[in-house]
XYZ file of C-alpha atoms in Angstrom:
697
model
C -22.296 -65.960 55.901
C -24.923 -64.209 53.787
C -24.849 -61.124 56.093
C -21.162 -60.589 55.672
C -21.485 -59.787 51.946
C -23.548 -56.584 52.390
C -21.300 -55.419 55.327
C -18.168 -55.845 53.251
C -19.741 -54.087 50.290
C -20.776 -51.128 52.547
C -17.279 -50.804 53.954
C -15.686 -50.902 50.483
C -18.217 -48.308 49.275
C -17.548 -46.032 52.252
C -13.888 -45.773 51.338
C -14.627 -45.214 47.741
C -16.979 -42.280 48.225
C -14.802 -40.372 50.761
C -13.117 -38.409 48.014
C -16.058 -37.719 45.684
C -16.080 -34.099 44.500
C -19.049 -31.823 45.123
C -21.609 -31.554 42.363
C -23.338 -28.333 41.155
C -26.530 -28.288 39.235
C -27.852 -25.559 37.010
C -31.076 -25.526 35.090
C -32.594 -23.228 32.372
C -36.204 -23.088 31.252
C -37.346 -22.555 27.642
C -40.931 -21.617 26.862
C -42.448 -22.902 23.645
C -45.900 -21.204 23.547
C -47.463 -24.517 22.647
C -49.603 -24.674 25.808
C -49.533 -20.958 26.840
C -52.700 -19.205 25.832
C -51.172 -15.797 26.389
C -48.700 -16.456 23.529
C -51.250 -17.591 20.965
C -52.754 -15.331 18.307
C -56.044 -17.195 18.479
C -56.443 -17.709 22.207
C -59.585 -19.938 22.051
C -58.266 -22.419 19.500
C -58.569 -26.074 20.427
C -55.314 -27.778 21.581
C -54.491 -31.080 20.028
C -52.565 -32.632 22.909
C -51.304 -35.592 20.830
C -49.789 -33.183 18.237
C -48.419 -31.028 21.012
C -46.797 -34.072 22.668
C -45.160 -34.936 19.316
C -43.840 -31.405 18.942
C -42.327 -31.533 22.475
C -40.753 -34.882 21.749
C -39.262 -33.566 18.439
C -37.816 -30.511 20.096
C -36.186 -32.518 22.862
C -34.740 -34.974 20.412
C -33.215 -32.123 18.349
C -31.506 -30.901 21.528
C -29.436 -34.113 21.380
C -28.479 -33.740 17.691
C -24.762 -34.133 16.930
C -24.589 -30.715 15.358
C -26.094 -28.983 18.516
C -23.890 -30.813 20.958
C -20.773 -30.133 18.802
C -21.557 -26.425 18.873
C -21.602 -26.635 22.695
C -18.324 -28.528 22.661
C -16.679 -25.822 20.413
C -17.910 -22.998 22.816
C -16.660 -24.841 25.903
C -13.169 -25.545 24.483
C -12.917 -21.990 23.064
C -13.826 -20.554 26.478
C -11.121 -22.506 28.198
C -8.483 -21.823 25.535
C -9.222 -18.070 25.143
C -9.787 -17.452 28.942
C -7.217 -19.700 30.766
C -7.648 -17.850 34.019
C -11.323 -18.582 34.272
C -11.203 -21.921 32.534
C -13.826 -24.353 33.752
C -11.388 -27.315 33.920
C -7.713 -27.831 34.320
C -5.959 -28.195 31.018
C -5.356 -31.767 29.933
C -1.969 -33.009 28.745
C -2.941 -32.478 25.140
C -3.469 -28.777 25.653
C -0.490 -28.323 28.061
C 1.746 -29.829 25.323
C 0.856 -26.982 22.927
C 2.789 -23.690 22.911
C 1.095 -20.275 22.584
C 1.273 -20.236 18.793
C -0.190 -23.736 18.459
C -2.956 -22.888 20.835
C -3.901 -19.919 18.745
C -4.005 -22.117 15.634
C -6.241 -24.569 17.497
C -8.501 -21.731 18.507
C -8.784 -20.528 14.937
C -9.628 -24.000 13.701
C -12.378 -24.442 16.357
C -13.805 -21.021 15.382
C -13.882 -21.977 11.771
C -15.787 -25.111 12.718
C -18.134 -23.182 14.888
C -18.779 -20.589 12.088
C -19.636 -23.353 9.614
C -21.401 -25.422 12.240
C -19.431 -28.491 11.212
C -19.810 -31.764 13.061
C -16.817 -33.064 14.951
C -15.600 -36.590 13.924
C -12.626 -38.840 14.181
C -11.581 -37.465 10.788
C -10.630 -34.213 12.524
C -7.676 -35.988 14.075
C -6.005 -36.348 10.640
C -4.869 -32.681 10.412
C -1.957 -30.940 12.148
C -3.806 -31.090 15.465
C -6.114 -33.732 16.854
C -9.131 -31.547 17.325
C -11.356 -34.568 18.326
C -8.956 -35.904 20.907
C -8.392 -32.396 22.433
C -12.067 -31.898 23.139
C -12.452 -35.412 24.505
C -9.450 -34.899 26.795
C -11.254 -32.013 28.476
C -14.439 -33.930 29.023
C -16.364 -31.902 26.451
C -16.934 -34.770 24.048
C -20.372 -35.523 22.550
C -21.078 -38.819 24.406
C -20.085 -37.484 27.777
C -22.149 -34.346 27.457
C -25.196 -36.313 26.326
C -24.928 -38.480 29.459
C -24.737 -35.573 31.829
C -27.238 -33.230 30.239
C -30.906 -33.851 31.236
C -33.611 -32.512 28.905
C -37.128 -32.997 30.222
C -40.684 -31.680 29.891
C -43.197 -31.902 32.684
C -46.624 -33.047 31.510
C -49.096 -30.259 30.698
C -46.327 -27.716 31.032
C -45.291 -25.216 28.408
C -41.592 -25.335 29.393
C -38.672 -27.492 28.436
C -36.064 -27.772 31.270
C -32.378 -28.264 30.490
C -30.178 -29.343 33.487
C -26.537 -30.037 33.811
C -24.572 -31.292 36.795
C -20.768 -30.837 37.121
C -17.971 -30.156 39.573
C -17.934 -26.425 38.665
C -21.054 -24.181 39.215
C -19.950 -21.845 36.438
C -19.486 -24.695 34.042
C -23.012 -25.941 34.796
C -24.533 -22.630 34.178
C -22.477 -22.036 31.014
C -23.535 -25.462 29.508
C -27.304 -24.952 30.057
C -27.298 -21.270 28.870
C -25.136 -21.805 25.897
C -26.964 -24.899 24.837
C -30.303 -23.208 25.167
C -29.163 -20.135 23.227
C -27.524 -22.009 20.482
C -30.405 -24.449 20.061
C -33.015 -21.657 19.860
C -30.927 -19.807 17.209
C -30.363 -22.962 15.080
C -33.891 -24.213 15.598
C -35.449 -20.831 14.571
C -33.144 -20.619 11.575
C -33.983 -24.184 10.371
C -37.742 -23.654 10.887
C -37.742 -20.391 8.972
C -35.656 -21.907 6.141
C -38.007 -24.898 5.866
C -41.084 -22.706 5.949
C -39.691 -20.472 3.191
C -38.780 -23.424 1.021
C -42.272 -24.915 1.604
C -43.978 -21.503 0.709
C -42.017 -21.162 -2.488
C -42.912 -24.720 -3.458
C -46.531 -24.306 -2.552
C -46.754 -20.952 -4.393
C -45.488 -22.722 -7.535
C -47.930 -25.539 -7.178
C -50.738 -23.080 -6.462
C -50.049 -21.238 -9.763
C -50.117 -24.416 -11.696
C -53.372 -25.544 -10.102
C -54.866 -22.126 -10.934
C -53.976 -22.495 -14.615
C -55.429 -25.909 -14.758
C -58.678 -24.745 -12.997
C -59.156 -21.790 -15.387
C -58.606 -23.921 -18.354
C -61.089 -26.597 -17.368
C -63.793 -23.995 -16.375
C -63.157 -22.196 -19.748
C -63.671 -25.451 -21.650
C -66.928 -26.081 -19.826
C -68.214 -22.575 -20.523
C -67.236 -22.741 -24.262
C -69.073 -26.101 -24.695
C -72.255 -24.757 -23.089
C -72.285 -21.610 -25.222
C -71.666 -23.527 -28.407
C -74.429 -26.061 -27.680
C -76.946 -23.602 -26.306
C -77.050 -25.344 -22.992
C -77.214 -23.340 -19.777
C -77.851 -26.021 -17.173
C -78.397 -29.411 -18.873
C -79.477 -31.248 -15.714
C -82.241 -28.753 -14.819
C -83.382 -28.377 -18.394
C -83.538 -32.233 -18.909
C -85.325 -32.696 -15.666
C -87.899 -30.034 -16.632
C -88.570 -31.687 -19.971
C -88.721 -35.128 -18.410
C -91.243 -33.876 -15.905
C -93.467 -32.491 -18.734
C -93.255 -35.761 -20.635
C -94.344 -37.586 -17.469
C -97.273 -35.110 -17.070
C -98.472 -35.591 -20.631
C -98.076 -39.343 -20.424
C -100.280 -39.292 -17.326
C -102.916 -37.236 -19.145
C -102.754 -39.583 -22.211
C -103.275 -42.583 -19.909
C -106.391 -40.771 -18.419
C -107.699 -40.065 -21.793
C -107.338 -43.705 -22.796
C -109.052 -44.861 -19.659
C -111.950 -42.364 -20.351
C -112.362 -43.568 -23.993
C -112.449 -47.215 -22.963
C -114.841 -46.464 -20.196
C -117.233 -44.574 -22.508
C -117.142 -47.345 -25.104
C -118.048 -49.904 -22.608
C -120.965 -47.789 -21.201
C -122.348 -47.065 -24.811
C -122.149 -50.778 -25.624
C -124.280 -51.542 -22.543
C -126.794 -48.875 -23.313
C -127.268 -50.145 -26.951
C -127.693 -53.697 -25.604
C -130.455 -52.544 -23.312
C -132.248 -50.656 -26.129
C -132.030 -53.648 -28.408
C -133.022 -56.267 -25.799
C -136.244 -57.270 -24.092
C -135.731 -55.426 -20.827
C -139.167 -54.814 -19.321
C -137.986 -51.533 -17.729
C -137.232 -50.204 -21.270
C -139.568 -52.033 -23.725
C -142.589 -52.765 -21.378
C -144.812 -55.968 -21.899
C -144.006 -58.391 -24.605
C -145.973 -58.383 -27.841
C -147.220 -61.850 -27.273
C -148.944 -60.772 -24.112
C -150.520 -57.852 -25.978
C -151.710 -60.043 -28.857
C -153.268 -62.485 -26.441
C -155.286 -59.641 -24.664
C -156.487 -58.347 -28.183
C -157.516 -61.888 -29.082
C -159.380 -62.242 -25.808
C -161.215 -58.995 -26.430
C -162.345 -60.152 -29.914
C -163.609 -63.338 -28.423
C -165.544 -61.433 -25.775
C -167.093 -59.191 -28.401
C -168.252 -62.232 -30.414
C -169.583 -63.688 -27.138
C -171.531 -60.511 -26.360
C -173.073 -60.646 -29.882
C -173.982 -64.215 -29.388
C -175.436 -63.393 -25.965
C -177.677 -60.717 -27.498
C -178.615 -62.803 -30.474
C -179.611 -65.728 -28.312
C -181.824 -63.731 -26.036
C -179.390 -63.455 -23.244
C -178.851 -67.118 -22.567
C -177.197 -67.955 -19.217
C -174.479 -70.005 -20.892
C -173.536 -67.123 -23.173
C -173.432 -64.878 -20.088
C -170.994 -67.189 -18.346
C -168.655 -67.188 -21.488
C -168.662 -63.335 -21.546
C -167.848 -63.249 -17.763
C -165.143 -65.772 -18.190
C -163.467 -63.821 -21.035
C -163.741 -60.662 -19.028
C -161.905 -62.147 -16.069
C -159.101 -63.417 -18.332
C -158.763 -59.979 -19.982
C -158.618 -58.351 -16.514
C -156.054 -60.853 -15.314
C -153.814 -60.290 -18.323
C -154.167 -56.515 -17.999
C -153.295 -56.619 -14.296
C -150.308 -58.693 -15.043
C -149.045 -56.216 -17.619
C -149.581 -53.392 -15.157
C -147.507 -55.066 -12.437
C -144.657 -55.765 -14.934
C -144.553 -52.209 -16.143
C -144.400 -50.103 -12.859
C -142.055 -47.633 -14.642
C -142.960 -45.950 -17.902
C -140.788 -47.643 -20.583
C -140.679 -44.512 -22.665
C -139.110 -42.622 -19.866
C -136.363 -45.156 -19.274
C -135.601 -45.392 -22.991
C -135.441 -41.621 -23.359
C -132.978 -41.387 -20.485
C -130.762 -44.129 -21.957
C -130.690 -42.440 -25.331
C -129.772 -39.113 -23.701
C -126.941 -40.800 -21.665
C -125.641 -42.484 -24.796
C -125.483 -39.211 -26.622
C -123.535 -37.633 -23.786
C -121.079 -40.518 -23.637
C -120.472 -40.365 -27.373
C -119.726 -36.651 -27.170
C -117.338 -37.204 -24.134
C -115.596 -40.061 -26.020
C -115.128 -37.903 -29.076
C -113.699 -35.127 -26.894
C -111.249 -37.620 -25.327
C -110.141 -38.785 -28.727
C -109.542 -35.253 -29.877
C -107.447 -34.454 -26.727
C -105.439 -37.637 -27.475
C -104.201 -36.230 -30.747
C -103.073 -32.948 -29.067
C -101.395 -34.929 -26.218
C -99.552 -37.198 -28.717
C -98.319 -34.119 -30.594
C -96.912 -32.577 -27.458
C -95.296 -35.807 -26.423
C -93.668 -36.111 -29.764
C -92.208 -32.642 -29.456
C -90.990 -33.101 -25.878
C -89.412 -36.465 -26.654
C -87.564 -34.915 -29.509
C -86.151 -32.143 -27.254
C -85.161 -34.717 -24.603
C -83.430 -37.009 -27.131
C -81.552 -34.047 -28.471
C -80.125 -33.381 -24.914
C -78.872 -36.946 -24.362
C -75.778 -36.729 -26.587
C -74.496 -33.754 -24.569
C -75.033 -35.370 -21.202
C -71.808 -37.406 -21.198
C -69.745 -34.521 -22.502
C -71.259 -32.071 -19.949
C -70.511 -34.555 -17.149
C -66.945 -34.956 -18.165
C -66.371 -31.252 -18.432
C -67.998 -30.563 -15.098
C -66.113 -33.370 -13.369
C -62.774 -32.135 -14.668
C -63.657 -28.589 -13.746
C -64.793 -29.575 -10.201
C -61.700 -31.631 -9.629
C -59.395 -28.854 -10.797
C -61.223 -26.370 -8.500
C -60.920 -28.692 -5.440
C -57.229 -29.233 -6.107
C -56.712 -25.511 -6.359
C -58.587 -24.800 -3.143
C -56.599 -27.524 -1.347
C -53.308 -25.954 -2.477
C -54.599 -22.603 -1.467
C -55.497 -23.781 1.988
C -52.053 -25.311 2.382
C -50.435 -22.095 1.176
C -52.438 -19.914 3.580
C -51.739 -22.309 6.530
C -47.983 -22.109 5.882
C -48.098 -18.318 5.583
C -50.035 -18.172 8.879
C -47.669 -20.724 10.493
C -44.659 -18.622 9.406
C -46.167 -15.473 10.966
C -47.699 -17.150 14.113
C -45.450 -20.244 14.362
C -43.473 -21.638 17.196
C -41.381 -19.003 19.093
C -38.895 -20.473 21.509
C -37.348 -18.224 24.112
C -35.469 -18.542 27.420
C -37.709 -17.784 30.359
C -35.133 -18.414 33.033
C -31.399 -18.502 32.691
C -29.323 -21.115 34.517
C -27.386 -19.683 37.427
C -24.463 -21.029 39.423
C -25.886 -22.733 42.500
C -24.964 -24.309 45.770
C -23.602 -27.820 45.830
C -26.006 -30.683 45.923
C -26.658 -32.705 48.926
C -24.051 -35.486 49.377
C -25.127 -38.840 48.095
C -22.728 -40.862 50.175
C -25.451 -42.240 52.442
C -27.482 -43.231 49.338
C -24.439 -44.941 47.838
C -23.796 -46.827 51.097
C -27.347 -47.857 51.535
C -27.539 -48.828 47.855
C -24.410 -50.912 47.983
C -25.679 -52.739 51.142
C -29.118 -53.404 49.771
C -27.851 -54.126 46.363
C -25.387 -56.773 47.505
C -27.997 -58.200 49.821
C -30.588 -58.602 47.056
C -27.834 -59.846 44.731
C -27.185 -62.652 47.120
C -30.915 -63.441 47.453
C -31.207 -63.368 43.654
C -28.300 -65.810 43.278
C -29.785 -68.213 45.839
C -33.248 -67.955 44.129
C -31.712 -68.584 40.657
C -29.834 -71.641 42.063
C -33.123 -72.926 43.550
C -35.029 -72.321 40.318
C -32.366 -73.928 38.156
C -32.477 -77.041 40.368
C -35.115 -79.072 38.562
C -34.376 -82.366 40.286
C -37.396 -84.397 41.454
C -37.191 -84.920 45.145
C -40.839 -85.031 46.366
C -44.001 -86.782 45.186
C -45.632 -83.385 44.580
C -42.770 -82.359 42.257
C -43.149 -85.662 40.401
C -46.932 -85.216 40.091
C -46.428 -81.626 38.843
C -43.757 -82.612 36.269
C -45.669 -85.550 34.845
C -49.204 -84.136 35.267
C -50.262 -87.483 36.789
C -50.853 -89.065 40.172
C -48.063 -90.324 42.395
C -49.332 -93.459 44.118
C -46.209 -94.422 46.148
C -42.773 -93.486 47.461
C -39.995 -96.009 48.205
C -36.717 -95.404 50.086
C -33.344 -96.394 48.687
C -32.049 -99.942 49.539
C -28.240 -100.036 49.223
C -26.663 -102.682 46.969
C -25.580 -104.818 49.838
C -29.152 -104.910 51.220
C -30.830 -106.401 48.045
C -31.854 -109.523 49.871
C -35.638 -109.413 49.608
C -36.259 -112.084 52.236
C -34.026 -110.213 54.817
C -35.888 -107.006 54.118
C -39.177 -108.659 55.153
C -37.917 -110.709 57.983
C -35.438 -108.267 59.579
C -36.065 -107.794 63.323
C -32.884 -105.764 64.046
C -34.690 -102.440 64.021
C -33.126 -101.345 60.689
C -35.057 -98.049 59.938
C -34.240 -98.370 56.281
C -35.902 -101.832 56.086
C -38.817 -100.800 58.229
C -39.548 -97.711 56.183
C -39.225 -99.640 52.964
C -41.617 -102.371 54.198
C -44.239 -99.704 55.259
C -44.005 -97.845 51.974
C -44.194 -101.069 49.932
C -47.370 -102.131 51.880
C -48.941 -98.742 51.103
C -48.102 -99.142 47.387
C -49.443 -102.715 47.436
C -52.715 -101.402 49.000
C -53.067 -98.624 46.311
C -52.461 -101.126 43.437
C -54.689 -103.839 44.885
C -57.576 -101.407 45.453
C -57.549 -100.162 41.854
C -57.076 -103.670 40.261
C -59.942 -105.160 42.322
C -62.393 -102.667 40.824
C -62.574 -104.392 37.461
C -60.871 -107.687 38.362
C -57.616 -106.952 36.620
C -54.765 -109.510 37.052
C -51.890 -108.298 34.867
C -49.717 -105.428 36.244
C -47.079 -103.759 34.155
C -44.130 -101.995 35.860
C -42.007 -99.632 33.690
C -39.858 -96.574 33.946
C -38.546 -93.705 31.690
C -35.048 -95.111 31.521
C -33.146 -98.248 32.613
C -31.614 -98.296 36.098
C -34.382 -96.609 38.070
C -35.121 -99.721 40.098
C -38.308 -101.057 38.386
C -36.926 -104.737 38.321
C -36.183 -104.721 42.082
C -39.585 -103.221 42.761
C -41.221 -105.868 40.597
C -39.621 -108.606 42.756
C -40.496 -106.815 45.912
C -44.153 -106.360 44.959
C -44.337 -109.998 43.951
C -43.101 -110.916 47.456
C -45.431 -108.404 49.046
C -48.554 -109.784 47.263
C -47.439 -113.321 48.139
C -47.466 -112.270 51.762
C -51.243 -111.631 51.396
C -51.738 -115.248 50.203
C -52.001 -114.528 46.483
C -50.482 -116.823 43.900
C -48.142 -114.540 41.922
C -46.397 -114.879 38.548
C -43.406 -112.570 37.978
C -42.273 -112.072 34.407
C -39.031 -110.051 34.802
C -35.420 -109.603 34.029
C -32.991 -111.633 36.136
C -32.180 -110.387 39.588
C -29.761 -111.966 41.977
C -31.929 -113.071 44.971
C -31.797 -115.533 47.764
C -34.509 -118.167 47.843
C -36.585 -118.753 50.987
C -38.297 -121.801 52.296
C -41.727 -120.322 52.350
C -43.212 -117.535 50.193
C -39.785 -117.153 48.616
C -38.756 -116.312 45.062
C -38.514 -119.549 43.186
C -36.166 -120.854 40.557
C -36.735 -118.978 37.300
C -38.333 -120.372 34.111
C -38.172 -118.808 30.651
C -41.198 -116.929 29.288
C -40.356 -117.593 25.650
C -40.146 -121.284 26.342
C -43.629 -121.121 27.966
C -45.064 -119.520 24.838
C -43.901 -122.360 22.706
C -44.638 -125.349 24.974
C -47.502 -123.782 27.055
C -46.069 -125.596 30.109
C -45.402 -123.969 33.443
C -44.072 -125.385 36.745
C -45.852 -123.446 39.486
C -44.203 -122.928 42.900
C -45.755 -122.409 46.313
C -46.883 -118.841 45.903
C -44.384 -117.050 43.670
C -43.365 -118.296 40.119
C -40.739 -116.421 38.081
C -40.418 -116.374 34.359
C -37.340 -114.586 33.052
C -37.599 -112.451 29.872
C -35.166 -112.834 27.086
C -31.887 -110.920 27.664
C -31.429 -110.410 23.861
C -33.976 -107.499 23.832
C -35.864 -109.353 21.068
C -39.189 -108.028 19.764
C -42.014 -109.897 21.456
C -44.239 -109.865 18.395
C -41.351 -111.346 16.262
C -41.310 -114.515 18.401
C -45.085 -115.116 18.568
C -48.292 -113.620 17.066
C -50.540 -111.392 19.009
C -53.223 -114.178 18.949
C -50.688 -116.656 20.413
C -49.500 -114.232 23.060
C -53.060 -113.386 24.218
C -53.804 -117.037 24.422
C -50.617 -117.510 26.535
C -51.605 -114.718 28.986
C -55.212 -116.142 29.135
C -53.640 -119.468 30.298
C -51.575 -117.620 32.939
C -54.506 -115.530 34.163
C -56.431 -118.638 34.940
C -53.485 -120.249 36.807
C -52.397 -117.171 38.934
C -54.093 -114.529 41.067
C -51.708 -111.797 39.854
C -49.217 -111.484 37.084
C -46.515 -108.753 37.459
C -44.615 -107.890 34.283
C -41.332 -106.094 34.363
C -41.807 -103.977 31.157
C -38.845 -102.505 29.394
C -38.013 -98.775 29.936
C -40.027 -96.329 27.940
C -36.913 -95.110 26.153
C -36.946 -98.589 24.472
C -40.391 -97.637 23.316
C -40.531 -100.207 20.459
C -40.206 -103.141 22.950
C -42.196 -101.393 25.811
C -45.189 -100.845 23.563
C -45.384 -104.604 22.742
C -45.425 -105.603 26.407
C -47.930 -102.925 27.320
C -50.379 -104.446 24.799
C -51.021 -107.291 27.208
C -50.922 -105.539 30.629
C -54.188 -104.434 32.174
C -52.841 -101.949 34.692
C -49.476 -100.097 34.744
C -47.305 -98.182 36.978
C -44.087 -96.196 36.211
C -41.013 -95.756 38.352
C -39.014 -92.534 38.710
C -35.690 -92.273 40.511
C -35.330 -89.682 43.332
C -32.926 -86.838 42.544
C -33.051 -87.092 38.738
C -34.102 -84.237 36.568
C -37.254 -84.521 34.414
C -35.776 -83.897 30.951
C -37.690 -82.211 28.204
C -37.474 -85.336 25.910
C -39.043 -87.399 28.729
C -42.359 -85.494 28.439
C -43.525 -87.437 25.348
C -42.953 -90.778 27.138
C -44.734 -89.597 30.227
C -47.593 -88.373 28.095
C -47.672 -91.807 26.331
C -47.867 -93.883 29.482
C -50.452 -91.451 31.107
C -52.797 -91.894 28.132
C -52.923 -95.655 28.509
C -56.339 -96.758 29.837
C -54.869 -98.826 32.766
C -52.230 -96.320 33.948
C -52.427 -96.067 37.803
C -49.663 -93.467 38.512
C -46.011 -92.931 39.320
C -43.793 -94.322 42.118
C -40.870 -92.153 43.377
C -38.045 -94.623 44.122
C -34.738 -94.454 45.975
C -35.656 -91.529 48.244
C -33.403 -90.605 51.181
C -34.894 -91.015 54.603
C -35.136 -87.674 56.284
C -35.423 -85.624 53.115
């Protein structure tokens, strides 16, 4: 069926293109000189390709201006009206309805509009003749011409190409040549007018800037002459350098005076002190030697008077030894001549005193020079701010004048060396273009074929129904742990599903998938010894209650003692491992009494959709579930659908592991995502179960 659509499209297209008229193309080339070095005055100037690209874009956009296209329309209609024998197109009904006099009036009106280069609008239909409609009736209207005229520029080329395709070769040539000629004339006129206006404006601005510059420079010159300042910055710098030099000399003189004073004080201390190198032996030592010599003299006299007694001789010898010892000691202590040292110190002191006096004298002259220089520098300070203001204003005025002068010169140069458009190659009538019938046929066939494929693809994409476990996992971003096929309403006898031996494929497949789901759940619950399993779904009616009963039966088949807390479900009891008579969960919470059956015990939830926490406290509910956990191997809770989130959250507080049921063939709505995210984030969430699948899908 799909292949018939392209074939039919090709057949229809074939009949449609049989009577297509031949098409003739004509092209004219316009050189700009933007990228042609031979047309530049400065042949080695650098080309700014970004600027050139903008210029080309501007030129091509101006080709499409209403004024230019309207001029072409006037020339085309005037050609056909004035030369009916060589008219490009057959007259329309609007022209045929005019007599000779009326046609002449229309010609005159179009000539007036062409002379004034007026734009053509719907308002031109308000006169005696509907000028706008006449041009449109001949196919010379603005919108139609714009669609059929192709204006392009090949990259890195200096040429702009204007191409037009029509049913008449002469018409094609006339359109491109007339459009190019009129455009160049209008463009050159506009550019020249704009440049002249710019030059006049810049000349006026330049003269104003020159007056301001001369005024500011005159004010600066007058201030300098009146204050006797030639170059304040250089003069102040020179004076400041001299001040720094004299201050350095003054600091050297102060250091020299302080150094000489210290040296003189040291020399005077040595001259006044008891330095052995300067003063020699102490007076006490000399007096002792003199005293010993007097004693020796007395001893000699006594030695002579006593007839040279031996005892007197010993005293003389002893005194002699003492005198020699003292004399030797004085000789050792006075290696240098004290008089020589003292004379040297006195001479050095005199030299230092003279040098210090010289330094003090130079200090006075330095201070005088510093005082004079500081006075000169201080007198320059008041003029500094004024000079800076005058110089800044003069410099700013000069810069503004030079900027205006540069702009003026650039515009003058641009006017003399600016863009010069010219036609390099005229458009000529040519041969008809190759027939495009084959292209149209191929295009119609391929187009219709791909259109069919696109339609099928869009239908496939738009179908967001969940039909596979992979789609469910992708939509919920969680694991899919099981798939169960659909059990029809008349097959909802759980006992018959398990005990059927007739070969019902629906039952067999359901049992196998239920066993697989039982294995997945059992394996994950045995890891941490969990006993309470919650079964929920996004919305009611997806089969979670039926699955809860089936899982209870499936776990009972493995010998586990199961408690099912669920909504009521019409079932048939069995004699062994069957679903027993129901008890009420709310009654159990109050009485804490339970009647256990063989392997499966059922507690029905309240049908009033009451809040669980409004009937009992959390503490009481947890205590109740603790009692049930000790009594049963597994507790399966049929939790409300997640769209009843206020009730579902309360039941999920007490479940340890959870699974969620999703019905085959339903779309995963956008508002279901928050509920899917909620159940996925619960610590004990095991995954999703895809329910009610079709065998064979």
